[in-house]
Coordinates of C-alpha atoms in Angstrom, one line a residue:
M1 CA -19.2 -3.2 18.4
R2 CA -20.7 -0.9 15.8
T3 CA -23.1 -2.5 13.4
T4 CA -24.3 0.6 11.6
P5 CA -22.3 2.6 9.1
V6 CA -20.5 5.7 10.5
R7 CA -19.5 8.7 8.4
V8 CA -15.7 8.8 8.5
R9 CA -15.0 11.7 6.2
S10 CA -17.2 14.4 4.8
E11 CA -14.7 15.3 2.0
A12 CA -15.0 13.7 -1.5
T13 CA -13.0 10.4 -1.5
T14 CA -11.8 8.8 -4.7
A15 CA -10.1 5.6 -3.5
L16 CA -10.3 3.3 -0.4
V17 CA -7.8 0.6 0.5
V18 CA -8.5 -1.7 3.5
G19 CA -5.8 -3.5 5.4
N20 CA -5.8 -6.1 8.1
T21 CA -6.5 -3.7 11.0
H22 CA -6.5 -0.2 9.3
T23 CA -7.8 1.7 6.4
C24 CA -6.4 4.4 4.0
A25 CA -8.4 6.7 1.7
L26 CA -7.5 9.1 -1.1
A27 CA -9.3 12.4 -1.0
E28 CA -10.3 14.3 -4.2
D29 CA -7.6 16.9 -3.4
G30 CA -4.8 14.3 -3.5
A31 CA -4.4 13.9 0.3
V32 CA -4.1 10.4 1.7
W33 CA -5.6 9.7 5.1
C34 CA -5.1 6.5 7.2
W35 CA -6.6 5.3 10.5
G36 CA -6.7 2.2 12.7
E37 CA -3.9 0.2 14.1
N38 CA -0.5 1.7 13.3
V39 CA 1.7 -1.3 13.7
Y40 CA 3.4 -0.9 10.3
G41 CA 3.5 2.9 10.3
V42 CA 0.5 3.2 8.0
A43 CA -0.5 6.5 9.7
M44 CA 3.0 7.9 9.0
S45 CA 4.3 7.6 12.5
T46 CA 6.9 5.4 13.9
E47 CA 4.8 5.0 17.0
A48 CA 3.1 1.6 17.3
D49 CA -0.3 3.0 18.5
R50 CA -3.8 3.3 17.1
R51 CA -5.2 6.2 15.2
W52 CA -8.9 6.5 16.1
T53 CA -9.5 9.2 13.5
P54 CA -8.0 9.7 10.0
E55 CA -4.5 11.1 10.0
R56 CA -3.1 12.7 6.9
V57 CA 0.0 11.1 5.3
A58 CA 2.5 14.0 5.3
D59 CA 4.1 15.3 2.1
L60 CA 2.0 13.1 -0.2
D61 CA 0.0 14.5 -3.1
A62 CA -1.4 11.4 -4.8
V63 CA -3.7 10.5 -7.8
A64 CA -4.0 6.8 -7.0
L65 CA -3.9 4.6 -3.9
Y66 CA -3.1 0.8 -3.8
G67 CA -2.1 -1.9 -1.3
G68 CA -3.6 -3.9 1.4
F69 CA -2.8 -5.7 4.7
G70 CA -0.1 -3.4 6.0
T71 CA 1.7 -2.3 2.7
W72 CA 0.6 0.8 0.9
F73 CA 1.4 2.3 -2.5
A74 CA 0.4 5.6 -4.1
R75 CA 1.0 7.2 -7.4
R76 CA 2.2 10.8 -7.0
R77 CA 1.1 13.5 -9.4
D78 CA 4.5 13.4 -11.0
G79 CA 3.9 9.7 -12.0
A80 CA 6.3 8.1 -9.5
L81 CA 5.2 5.2 -7.3
V82 CA 5.8 5.5 -3.6
G83 CA 5.3 2.9 -0.8
W84 CA 5.4 2.6 2.9
G85 CA 4.5 0.2 5.7
Q86 CA 5.0 -3.5 6.2
N87 CA 8.1 -4.7 4.3
D88 CA 9.5 -7.7 6.3
H89 CA 9.4 -9.9 3.1
G90 CA 10.3 -7.1 0.6
Q91 CA 6.7 -6.5 -0.4
L92 CA 7.5 -2.9 -1.1
G93 CA 10.3 -3.8 -3.5
V94 CA 12.9 -2.0 -1.4
A95 CA 15.0 -2.7 1.6
G96 CA 14.0 -1.6 5.1
R97 CA 10.7 -0.7 6.7
P98 CA 9.7 2.8 5.5
T99 CA 7.2 4.6 7.7
H100 CA 7.0 7.4 5.1
P101 CA 6.5 7.2 1.3
V102 CA 9.7 6.2 -0.5
E103 CA 10.0 5.7 -4.3
V104 CA 9.5 2.1 -5.3
L105 CA 9.5 0.1 -8.6
P106 CA 11.0 2.9 -10.7
A107 CA 11.5 0.5 -13.7
L108 CA 7.8 -0.4 -13.7
A109 CA 6.2 2.7 -12.4
S110 CA 5.0 4.1 -15.7
R111 CA 3.4 0.7 -16.6
V112 CA 1.6 -0.1 -13.3
A113 CA -2.2 0.0 -13.6
T114 CA -2.9 -1.2 -10.0
I115 CA -1.1 -3.0 -7.1
V116 CA -2.6 -5.3 -4.6
A117 CA -0.7 -6.4 -1.4
G118 CA -1.1 -9.5 0.7
E119 CA 0.4 -10.2 4.1
T120 CA 3.9 -11.1 2.7
H121 CA 3.8 -10.2 -1.0
A122 CA 2.4 -7.7 -3.6
C123 CA 1.4 -8.0 -7.3
A124 CA 1.0 -5.4 -10.0
L125 CA -1.2 -5.5 -13.0
L126 CA 0.6 -3.7 -15.7
T127 CA -0.9 -1.6 -18.5
D128 CA -0.1 -4.4 -21.0
Q129 CA -2.2 -6.7 -18.9
T130 CA 0.7 -8.7 -17.6
L131 CA 1.4 -9.4 -13.9
R132 CA 4.5 -9.0 -11.8
C133 CA 4.8 -10.2 -8.2
W134 CA 7.4 -9.7 -5.4
G135 CA 7.9 -10.2 -1.7
G136 CA 7.5 -13.5 0.2
N137 CA 7.5 -16.7 -1.7
S138 CA 7.5 -19.4 1.0
L139 CA 4.2 -20.8 -0.3
G140 CA 4.6 -20.0 -4.0
Q141 CA 2.8 -16.6 -3.8
L142 CA 4.9 -15.1 -6.6
G143 CA 3.6 -17.5 -9.2
T144 CA 7.1 -18.2 -10.6
G145 CA 6.6 -22.0 -10.5
A146 CA 8.6 -22.6 -7.4
V147 CA 8.7 -21.8 -3.7
G148 CA 11.8 -20.0 -2.5
P149 CA 13.4 -17.0 -1.0
D150 CA 11.8 -13.5 -0.8
A151 CA 12.2 -11.4 -3.9
R152 CA 12.3 -7.6 -4.0
D153 CA 12.4 -7.6 -7.8
P154 CA 9.0 -8.0 -9.5
A155 CA 8.9 -11.3 -11.4
P156 CA 6.6 -12.4 -14.2
L157 CA 4.3 -15.2 -13.5
A158 CA 5.0 -18.7 -14.9
W159 CA 1.9 -19.3 -16.9

């Protein structure tokens, strides 16, 4: 086990998102790089193997990077939000399990300030300082005031 810091990238990095067993970084040039366990396709491959060095996410030119656990989101230069990775509870806001970036949350994209993902759900802080959550809700993670089925549509919290 390493107990001292190791230089991972020498290029300028503007954002870093850490998952359960992997990491993704946004480089200054807009490239997104991921490494670690690849169970959810975070390294842009359908192979369930580990990436010991950073692997570039193909065809993604981003200005922001969000997510966590095994679900990743990025804002492309054109303003669209894309997501990929773990989605077994709808935490990407779409159906399926994309291993490459697909457009997500088109109705909210222009208002999203940041997104944080947990193991089964995700929440967005919007530019008007309100919150929306979606995905798994078996333990009340969505903040709607009830437990219930998974939800792909972002719901406002019940304050």
